[in-house]
PDB file of C-alpha atoms in Angstrom:
ATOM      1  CA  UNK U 784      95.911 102.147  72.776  1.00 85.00           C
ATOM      2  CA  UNK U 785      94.420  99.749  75.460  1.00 91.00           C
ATOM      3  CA  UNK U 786      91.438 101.036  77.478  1.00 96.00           C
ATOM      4  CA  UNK U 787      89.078  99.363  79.899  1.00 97.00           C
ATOM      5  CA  UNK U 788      85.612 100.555  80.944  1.00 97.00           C
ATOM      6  CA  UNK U 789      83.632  99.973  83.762  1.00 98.00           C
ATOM      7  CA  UNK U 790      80.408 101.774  83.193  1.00 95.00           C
ATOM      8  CA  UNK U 791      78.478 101.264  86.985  1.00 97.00           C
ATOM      9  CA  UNK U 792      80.571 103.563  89.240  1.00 96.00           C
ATOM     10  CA  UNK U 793      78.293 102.720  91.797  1.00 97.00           C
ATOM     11  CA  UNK U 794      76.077  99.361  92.536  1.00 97.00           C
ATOM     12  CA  UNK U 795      74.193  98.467  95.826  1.00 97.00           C
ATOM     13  CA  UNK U 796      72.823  95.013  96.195  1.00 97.00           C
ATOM     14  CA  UNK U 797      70.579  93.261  99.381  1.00 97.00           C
ATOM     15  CA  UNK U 798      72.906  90.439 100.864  1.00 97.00           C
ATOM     16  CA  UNK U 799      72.880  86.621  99.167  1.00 97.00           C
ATOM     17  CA  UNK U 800      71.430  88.780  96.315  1.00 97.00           C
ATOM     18  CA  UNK U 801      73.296  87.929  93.089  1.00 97.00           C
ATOM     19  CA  UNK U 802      74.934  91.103  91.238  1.00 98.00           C
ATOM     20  CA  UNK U 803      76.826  91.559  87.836  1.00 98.00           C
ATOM     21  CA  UNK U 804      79.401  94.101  87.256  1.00 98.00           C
ATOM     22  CA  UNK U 805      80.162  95.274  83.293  1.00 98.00           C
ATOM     23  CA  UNK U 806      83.675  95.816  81.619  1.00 98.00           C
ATOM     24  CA  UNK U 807      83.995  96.315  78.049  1.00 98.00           C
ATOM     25  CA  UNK U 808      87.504  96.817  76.696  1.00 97.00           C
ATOM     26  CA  UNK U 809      89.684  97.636  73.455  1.00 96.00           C
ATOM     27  CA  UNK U 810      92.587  95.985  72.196  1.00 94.00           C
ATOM     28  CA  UNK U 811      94.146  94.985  69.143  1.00 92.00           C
ATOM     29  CA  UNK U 812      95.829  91.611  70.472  1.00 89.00           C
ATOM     30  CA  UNK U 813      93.898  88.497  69.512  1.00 88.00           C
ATOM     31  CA  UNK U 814      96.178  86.736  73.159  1.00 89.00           C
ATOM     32  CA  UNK U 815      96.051  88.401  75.901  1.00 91.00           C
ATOM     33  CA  UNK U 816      94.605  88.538  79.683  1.00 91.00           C
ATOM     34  CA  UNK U 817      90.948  89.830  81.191  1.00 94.00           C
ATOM     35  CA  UNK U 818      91.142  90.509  85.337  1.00 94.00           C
ATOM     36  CA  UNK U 819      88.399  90.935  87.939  1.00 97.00           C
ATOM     37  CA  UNK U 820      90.314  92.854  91.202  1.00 96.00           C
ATOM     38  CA  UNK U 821      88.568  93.556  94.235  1.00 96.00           C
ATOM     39  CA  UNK U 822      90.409  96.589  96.446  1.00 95.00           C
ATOM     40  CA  UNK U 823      88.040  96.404  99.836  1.00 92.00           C
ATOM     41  CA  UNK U 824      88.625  99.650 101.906  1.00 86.00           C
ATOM     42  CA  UNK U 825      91.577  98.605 103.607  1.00 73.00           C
ATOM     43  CA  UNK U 826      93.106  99.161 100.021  1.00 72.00           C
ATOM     44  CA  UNK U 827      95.115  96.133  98.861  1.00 88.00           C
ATOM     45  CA  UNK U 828      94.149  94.793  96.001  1.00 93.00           C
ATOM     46  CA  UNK U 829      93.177  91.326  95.996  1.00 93.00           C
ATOM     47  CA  UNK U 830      92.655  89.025  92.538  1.00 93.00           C
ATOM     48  CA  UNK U 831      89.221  87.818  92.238  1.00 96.00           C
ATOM     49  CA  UNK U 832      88.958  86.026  88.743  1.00 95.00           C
ATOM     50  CA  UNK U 833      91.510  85.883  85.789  1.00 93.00           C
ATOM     51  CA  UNK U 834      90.319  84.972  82.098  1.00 93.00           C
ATOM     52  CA  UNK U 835      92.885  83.821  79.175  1.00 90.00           C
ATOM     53  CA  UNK U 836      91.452  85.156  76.315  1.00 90.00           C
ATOM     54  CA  UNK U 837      92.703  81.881  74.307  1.00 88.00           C
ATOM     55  CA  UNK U 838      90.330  80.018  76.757  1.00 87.00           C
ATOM     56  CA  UNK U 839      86.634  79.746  75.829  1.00 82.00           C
ATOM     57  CA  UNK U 840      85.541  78.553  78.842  1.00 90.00           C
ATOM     58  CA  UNK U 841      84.509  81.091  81.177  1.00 93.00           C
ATOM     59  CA  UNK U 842      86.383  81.338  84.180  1.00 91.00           C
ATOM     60  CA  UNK U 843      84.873  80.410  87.450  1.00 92.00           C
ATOM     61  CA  UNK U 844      86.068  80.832  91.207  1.00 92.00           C
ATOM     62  CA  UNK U 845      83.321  79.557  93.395  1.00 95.00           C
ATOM     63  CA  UNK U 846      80.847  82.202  93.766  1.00 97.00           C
ATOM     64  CA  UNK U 847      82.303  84.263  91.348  1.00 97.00           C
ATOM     65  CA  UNK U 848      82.099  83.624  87.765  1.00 97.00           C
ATOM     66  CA  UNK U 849      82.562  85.655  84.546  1.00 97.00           C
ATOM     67  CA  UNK U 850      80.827  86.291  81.488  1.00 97.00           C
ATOM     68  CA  UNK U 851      83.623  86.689  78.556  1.00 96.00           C
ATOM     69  CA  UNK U 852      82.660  87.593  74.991  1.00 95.00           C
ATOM     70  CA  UNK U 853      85.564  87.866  72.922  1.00 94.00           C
ATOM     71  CA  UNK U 854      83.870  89.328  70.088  1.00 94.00           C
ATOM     72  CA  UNK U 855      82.074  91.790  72.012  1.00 95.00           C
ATOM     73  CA  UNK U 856      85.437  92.628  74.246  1.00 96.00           C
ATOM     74  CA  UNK U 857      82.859  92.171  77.094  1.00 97.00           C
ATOM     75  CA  UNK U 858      83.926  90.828  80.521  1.00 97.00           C
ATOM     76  CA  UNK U 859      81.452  91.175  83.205  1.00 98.00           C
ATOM     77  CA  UNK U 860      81.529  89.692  86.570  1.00 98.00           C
ATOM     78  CA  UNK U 861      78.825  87.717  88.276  1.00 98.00           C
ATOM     79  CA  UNK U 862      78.989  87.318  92.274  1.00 98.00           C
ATOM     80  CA  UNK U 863      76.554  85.005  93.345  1.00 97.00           C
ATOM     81  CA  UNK U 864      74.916  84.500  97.050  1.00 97.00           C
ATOM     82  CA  UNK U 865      76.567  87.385  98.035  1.00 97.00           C
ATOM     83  CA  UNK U 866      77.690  88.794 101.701  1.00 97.00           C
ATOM     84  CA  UNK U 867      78.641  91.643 103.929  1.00 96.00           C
ATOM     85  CA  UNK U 868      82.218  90.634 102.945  1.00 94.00           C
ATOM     86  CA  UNK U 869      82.139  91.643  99.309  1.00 96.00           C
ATOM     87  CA  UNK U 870      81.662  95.303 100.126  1.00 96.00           C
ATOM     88  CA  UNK U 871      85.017  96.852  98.265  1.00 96.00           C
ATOM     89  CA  UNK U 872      85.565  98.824  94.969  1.00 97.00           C
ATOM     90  CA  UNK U 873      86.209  95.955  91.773  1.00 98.00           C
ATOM     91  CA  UNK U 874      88.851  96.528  89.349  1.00 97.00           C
ATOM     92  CA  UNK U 875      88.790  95.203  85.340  1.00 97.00           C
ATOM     93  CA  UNK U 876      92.131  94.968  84.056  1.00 95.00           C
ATOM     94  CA  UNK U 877      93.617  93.939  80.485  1.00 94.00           C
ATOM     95  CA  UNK U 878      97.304  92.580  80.502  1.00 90.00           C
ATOM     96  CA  UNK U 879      99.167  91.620  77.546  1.00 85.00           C
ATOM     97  CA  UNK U 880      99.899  87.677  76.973  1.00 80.00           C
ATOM     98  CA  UNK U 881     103.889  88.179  77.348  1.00 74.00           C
ATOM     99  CA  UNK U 882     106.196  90.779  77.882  1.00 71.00           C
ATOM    100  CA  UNK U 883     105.557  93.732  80.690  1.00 72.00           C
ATOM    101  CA  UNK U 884     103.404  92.798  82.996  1.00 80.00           C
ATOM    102  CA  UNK U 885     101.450  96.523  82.401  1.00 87.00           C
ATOM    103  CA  UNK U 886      97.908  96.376  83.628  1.00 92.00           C
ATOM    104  CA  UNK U 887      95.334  98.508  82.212  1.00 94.00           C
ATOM    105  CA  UNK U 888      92.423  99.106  85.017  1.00 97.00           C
ATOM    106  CA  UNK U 889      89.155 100.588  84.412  1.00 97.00           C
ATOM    107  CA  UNK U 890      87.889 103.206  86.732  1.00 97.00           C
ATOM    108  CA  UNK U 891      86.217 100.546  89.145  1.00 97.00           C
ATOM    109  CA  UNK U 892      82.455 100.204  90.402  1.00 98.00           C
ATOM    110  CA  UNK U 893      81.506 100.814  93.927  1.00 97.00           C
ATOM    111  CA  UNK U 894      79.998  97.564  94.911  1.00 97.00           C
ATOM    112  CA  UNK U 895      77.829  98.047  98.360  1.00 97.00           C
ATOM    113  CA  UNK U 896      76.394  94.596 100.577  1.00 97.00           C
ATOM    114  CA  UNK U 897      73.604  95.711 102.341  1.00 97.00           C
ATOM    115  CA  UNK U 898      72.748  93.577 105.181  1.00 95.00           C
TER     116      UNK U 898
ATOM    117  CA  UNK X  79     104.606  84.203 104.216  1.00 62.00           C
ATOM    118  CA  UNK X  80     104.698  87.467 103.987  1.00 81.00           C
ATOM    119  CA  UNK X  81     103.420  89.587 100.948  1.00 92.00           C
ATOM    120  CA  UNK X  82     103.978  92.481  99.331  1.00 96.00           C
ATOM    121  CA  UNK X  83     105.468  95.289 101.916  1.00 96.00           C
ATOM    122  CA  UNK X  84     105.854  98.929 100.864  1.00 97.00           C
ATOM    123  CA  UNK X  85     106.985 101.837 103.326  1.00 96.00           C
ATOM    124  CA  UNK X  86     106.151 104.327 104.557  1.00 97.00           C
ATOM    125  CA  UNK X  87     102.445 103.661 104.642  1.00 95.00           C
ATOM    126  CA  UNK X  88     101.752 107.763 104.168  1.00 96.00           C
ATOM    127  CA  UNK X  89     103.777 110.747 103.239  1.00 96.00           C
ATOM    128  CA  UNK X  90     103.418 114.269 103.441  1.00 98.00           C
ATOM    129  CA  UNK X  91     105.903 116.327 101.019  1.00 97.00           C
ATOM    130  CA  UNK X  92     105.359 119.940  99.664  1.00 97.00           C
ATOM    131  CA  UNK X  93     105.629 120.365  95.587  1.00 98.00           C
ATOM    132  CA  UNK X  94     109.188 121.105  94.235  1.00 97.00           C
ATOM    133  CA  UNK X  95     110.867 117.831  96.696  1.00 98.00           C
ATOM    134  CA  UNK X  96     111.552 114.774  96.279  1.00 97.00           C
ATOM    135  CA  UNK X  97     110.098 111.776  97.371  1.00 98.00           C
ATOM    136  CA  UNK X  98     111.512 107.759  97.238  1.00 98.00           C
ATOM    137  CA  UNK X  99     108.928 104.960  97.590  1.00 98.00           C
ATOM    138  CA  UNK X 100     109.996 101.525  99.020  1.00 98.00           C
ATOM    139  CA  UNK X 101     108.728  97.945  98.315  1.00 98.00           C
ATOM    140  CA  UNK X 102     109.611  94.147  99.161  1.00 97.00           C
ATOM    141  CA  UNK X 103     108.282  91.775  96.893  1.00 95.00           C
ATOM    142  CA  UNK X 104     107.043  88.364  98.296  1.00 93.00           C
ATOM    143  CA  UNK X 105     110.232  85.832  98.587  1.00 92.00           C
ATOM    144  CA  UNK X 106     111.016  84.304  95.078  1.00 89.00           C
ATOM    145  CA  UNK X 107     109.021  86.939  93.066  1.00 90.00           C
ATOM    146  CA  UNK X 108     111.625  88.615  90.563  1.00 90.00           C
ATOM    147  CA  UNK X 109     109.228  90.779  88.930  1.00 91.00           C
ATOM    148  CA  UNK X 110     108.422  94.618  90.806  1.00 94.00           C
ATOM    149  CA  UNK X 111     105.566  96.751  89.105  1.00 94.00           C
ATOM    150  CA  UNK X 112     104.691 100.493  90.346  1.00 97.00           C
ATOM    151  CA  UNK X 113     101.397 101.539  89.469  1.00 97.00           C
ATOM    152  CA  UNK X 114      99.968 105.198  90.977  1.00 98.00           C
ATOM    153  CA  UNK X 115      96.169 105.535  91.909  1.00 96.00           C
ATOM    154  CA  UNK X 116      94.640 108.680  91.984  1.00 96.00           C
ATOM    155  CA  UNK X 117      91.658 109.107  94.391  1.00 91.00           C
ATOM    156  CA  UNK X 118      88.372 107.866  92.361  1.00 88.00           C
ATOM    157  CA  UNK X 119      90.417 106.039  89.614  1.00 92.00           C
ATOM    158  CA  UNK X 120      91.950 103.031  88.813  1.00 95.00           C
ATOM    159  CA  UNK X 121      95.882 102.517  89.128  1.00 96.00           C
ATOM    160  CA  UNK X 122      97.963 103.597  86.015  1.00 97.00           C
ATOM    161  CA  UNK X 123     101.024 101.767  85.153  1.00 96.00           C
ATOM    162  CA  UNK X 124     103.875 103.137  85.940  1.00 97.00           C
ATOM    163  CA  UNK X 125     107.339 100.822  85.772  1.00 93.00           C
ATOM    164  CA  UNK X 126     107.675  97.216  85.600  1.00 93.00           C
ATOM    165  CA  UNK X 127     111.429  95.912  86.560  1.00 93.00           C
ATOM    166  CA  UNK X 128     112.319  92.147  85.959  1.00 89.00           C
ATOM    167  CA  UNK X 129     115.950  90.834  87.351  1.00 87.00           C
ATOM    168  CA  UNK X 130     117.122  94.092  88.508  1.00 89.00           C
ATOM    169  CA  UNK X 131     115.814  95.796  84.485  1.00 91.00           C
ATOM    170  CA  UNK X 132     113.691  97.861  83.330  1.00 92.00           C
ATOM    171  CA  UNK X 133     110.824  95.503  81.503  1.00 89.00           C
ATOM    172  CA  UNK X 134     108.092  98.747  80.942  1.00 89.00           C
ATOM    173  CA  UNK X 135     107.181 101.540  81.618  1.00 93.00           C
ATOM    174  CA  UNK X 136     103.787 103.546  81.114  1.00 93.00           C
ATOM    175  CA  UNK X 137     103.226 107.408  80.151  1.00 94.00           C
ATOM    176  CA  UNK X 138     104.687 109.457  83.072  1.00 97.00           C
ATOM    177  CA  UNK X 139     107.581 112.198  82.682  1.00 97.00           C
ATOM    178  CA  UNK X 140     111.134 111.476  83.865  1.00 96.00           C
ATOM    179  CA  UNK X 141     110.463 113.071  86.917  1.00 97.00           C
ATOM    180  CA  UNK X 142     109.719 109.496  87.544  1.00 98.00           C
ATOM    181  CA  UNK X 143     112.388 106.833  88.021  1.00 97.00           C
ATOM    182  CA  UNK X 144     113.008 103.422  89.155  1.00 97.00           C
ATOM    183  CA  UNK X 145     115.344 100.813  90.047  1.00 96.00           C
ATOM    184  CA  UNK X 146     115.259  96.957  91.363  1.00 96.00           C
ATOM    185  CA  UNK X 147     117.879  96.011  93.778  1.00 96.00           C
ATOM    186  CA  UNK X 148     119.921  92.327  94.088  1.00 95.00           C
ATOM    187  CA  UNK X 149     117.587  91.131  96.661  1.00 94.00           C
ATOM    188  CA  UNK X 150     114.569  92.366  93.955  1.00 95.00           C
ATOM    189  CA  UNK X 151     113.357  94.948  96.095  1.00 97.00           C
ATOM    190  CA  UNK X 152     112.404  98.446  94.451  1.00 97.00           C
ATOM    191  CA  UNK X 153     112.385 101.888  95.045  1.00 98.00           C
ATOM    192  CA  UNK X 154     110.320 104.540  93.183  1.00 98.00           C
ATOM    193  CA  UNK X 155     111.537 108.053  92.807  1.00 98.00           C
ATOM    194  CA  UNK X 156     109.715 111.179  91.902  1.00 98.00           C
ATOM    195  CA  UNK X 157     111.171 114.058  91.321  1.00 97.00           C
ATOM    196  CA  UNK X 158     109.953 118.059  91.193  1.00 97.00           C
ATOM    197  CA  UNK X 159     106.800 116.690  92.875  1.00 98.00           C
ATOM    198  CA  UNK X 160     103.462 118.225  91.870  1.00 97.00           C
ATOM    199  CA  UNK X 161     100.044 118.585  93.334  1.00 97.00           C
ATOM    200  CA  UNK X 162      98.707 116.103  90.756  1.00 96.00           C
ATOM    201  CA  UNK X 163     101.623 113.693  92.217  1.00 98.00           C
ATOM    202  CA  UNK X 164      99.094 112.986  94.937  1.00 98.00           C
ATOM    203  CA  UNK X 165      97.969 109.706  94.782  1.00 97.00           C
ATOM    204  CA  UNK X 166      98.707 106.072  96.415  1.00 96.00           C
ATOM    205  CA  UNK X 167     101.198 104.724  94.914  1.00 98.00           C
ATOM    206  CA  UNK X 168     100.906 100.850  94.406  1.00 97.00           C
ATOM    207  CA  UNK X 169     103.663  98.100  94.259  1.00 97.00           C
ATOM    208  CA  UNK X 170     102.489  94.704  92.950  1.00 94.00           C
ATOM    209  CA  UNK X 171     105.339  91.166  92.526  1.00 92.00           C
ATOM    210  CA  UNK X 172     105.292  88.336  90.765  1.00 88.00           C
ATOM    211  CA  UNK X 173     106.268  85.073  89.887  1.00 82.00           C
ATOM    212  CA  UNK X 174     107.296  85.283  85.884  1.00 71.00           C
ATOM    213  CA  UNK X 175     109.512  84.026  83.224  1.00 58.00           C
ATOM    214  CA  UNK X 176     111.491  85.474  80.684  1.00 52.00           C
ATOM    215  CA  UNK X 177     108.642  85.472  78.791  1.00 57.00           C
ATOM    216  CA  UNK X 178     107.062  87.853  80.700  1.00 56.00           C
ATOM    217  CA  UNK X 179     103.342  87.742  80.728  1.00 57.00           C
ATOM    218  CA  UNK X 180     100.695  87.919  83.024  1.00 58.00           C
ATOM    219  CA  UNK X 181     101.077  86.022  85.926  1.00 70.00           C
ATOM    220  CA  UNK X 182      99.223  86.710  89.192  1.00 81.00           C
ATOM    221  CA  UNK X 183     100.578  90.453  90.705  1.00 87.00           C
ATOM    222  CA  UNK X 184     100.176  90.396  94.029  1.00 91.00           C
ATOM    223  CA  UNK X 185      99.524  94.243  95.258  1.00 94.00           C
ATOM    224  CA  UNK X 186     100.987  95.679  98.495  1.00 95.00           C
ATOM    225  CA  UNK X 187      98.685  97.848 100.457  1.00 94.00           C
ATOM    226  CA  UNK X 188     100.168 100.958  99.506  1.00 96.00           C
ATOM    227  CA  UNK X 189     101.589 103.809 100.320  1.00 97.00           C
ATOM    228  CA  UNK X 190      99.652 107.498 100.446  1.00 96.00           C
ATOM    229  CA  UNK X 191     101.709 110.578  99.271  1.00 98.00           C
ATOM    230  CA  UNK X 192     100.185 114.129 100.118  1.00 97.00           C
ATOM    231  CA  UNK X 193     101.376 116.601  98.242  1.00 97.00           C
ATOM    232  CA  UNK X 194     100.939 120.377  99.293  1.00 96.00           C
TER     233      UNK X 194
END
């Protein structure tokens, strides 16, 4: 079985601080997909930062970057310079390369932007 | 454009009824997947339907059910509902293949089912 684990439920950070979120995860596919989501309290979940596990490169989206270790099945996020805006709960998901599109979320870290 | 859409946006049943979930994919996505979210966790896969088919489906009883329509809208059904059927219940689309995979899923805002 898949599983995904986020072990910070709860992180507070002062704003254009820089804060890292942790994911470790299991799986027994050597292809397959690593997600950051962000759900802010307004609920929908918005994609942050997607990593393809065939890629060594980690992924970058301006001020959000990750930290993959394949070897480790570690996939931790890093927001940089970050503001009020942030503030939301943040997802790590593991999809499968191909076939159902089945998600497999950890239980998400409180992420707070104090001003 | 407009995204993901899912009505109602909150529902109030009592156990033992029945309850259908709506959602309209963004225009052009073929791919529907239901996920439920219990308060303090992260969704759980529930159905993923691909031209109008079933493509998966995660570990929940038969009370649940699904089905994508011609236009590749989708309606969830749950059956016998239960006080652990609470939850908000999630609709994400997508752009994909036949070969499946993991495309971008865009997430509607939910909808909020009460169960009492």
């Amino acid at each position: 079985a898949q599983t995904v684990t986020q072990s910070q439920p709860e992180m507070s950070v002062q704003e254009a601080e820089t804060v890292t979120l942790s994911c470790t995860y299991d799986t027994s596919e050597n292809n397959y997909y690593l997600f950051w989501y962000k759900q802010p309290p307004s609920r929908q979940m918005i994609l942050v930062i997607r990593q393809e596990a065939y890629k060594q490169q980690n992924a970058t989206e301006n001020r959000f970057s990750v930290n993959f270790q394949k070897a480790a099945k570690s996939f931790s996020l890093k927001i940089s310079d970050s503001q009020l805006g942030d503030t939301a709960m943040y997802f790590c998901a593991l999809g499968p390369f191909q076939g159902a599109q089945k998600l497999v979320f950890g239980q998400g870290t409180r992420l707070t932007i104090n001003p | 454009d407009a995204g993901v859409t899912q009505s109602p946006t909150h529902l109030i049943k009592t156990r033992g009824q029945h309850v259908t979930l709506r959602c309209s994919p963004i225009s052009g996505h073929k791919s529907v997947s239901w996920y439920q979210q219990v308060l303090g966790q992260g969704p759980q896969f529930i159905f993923q339907y691909y031209e109008k088919e079933e493509r998966g489906r995660g570990n929940f009883p038969d009370r649940f059910s699904a089905r994508q329509f011609p236009n590749y809208s989708s309606e969830l059904n749950v059956n016998a509902l239960l006080l652990g059927d609470s939850a908000l219940y999630l609709c994400a689309s997508s752009f994909t293949g036949q070969r499946g995979g993991n495309n971008e899923q865009f997430f509607g805002p939910g909808t909020r089912l009460t169960v009492l």
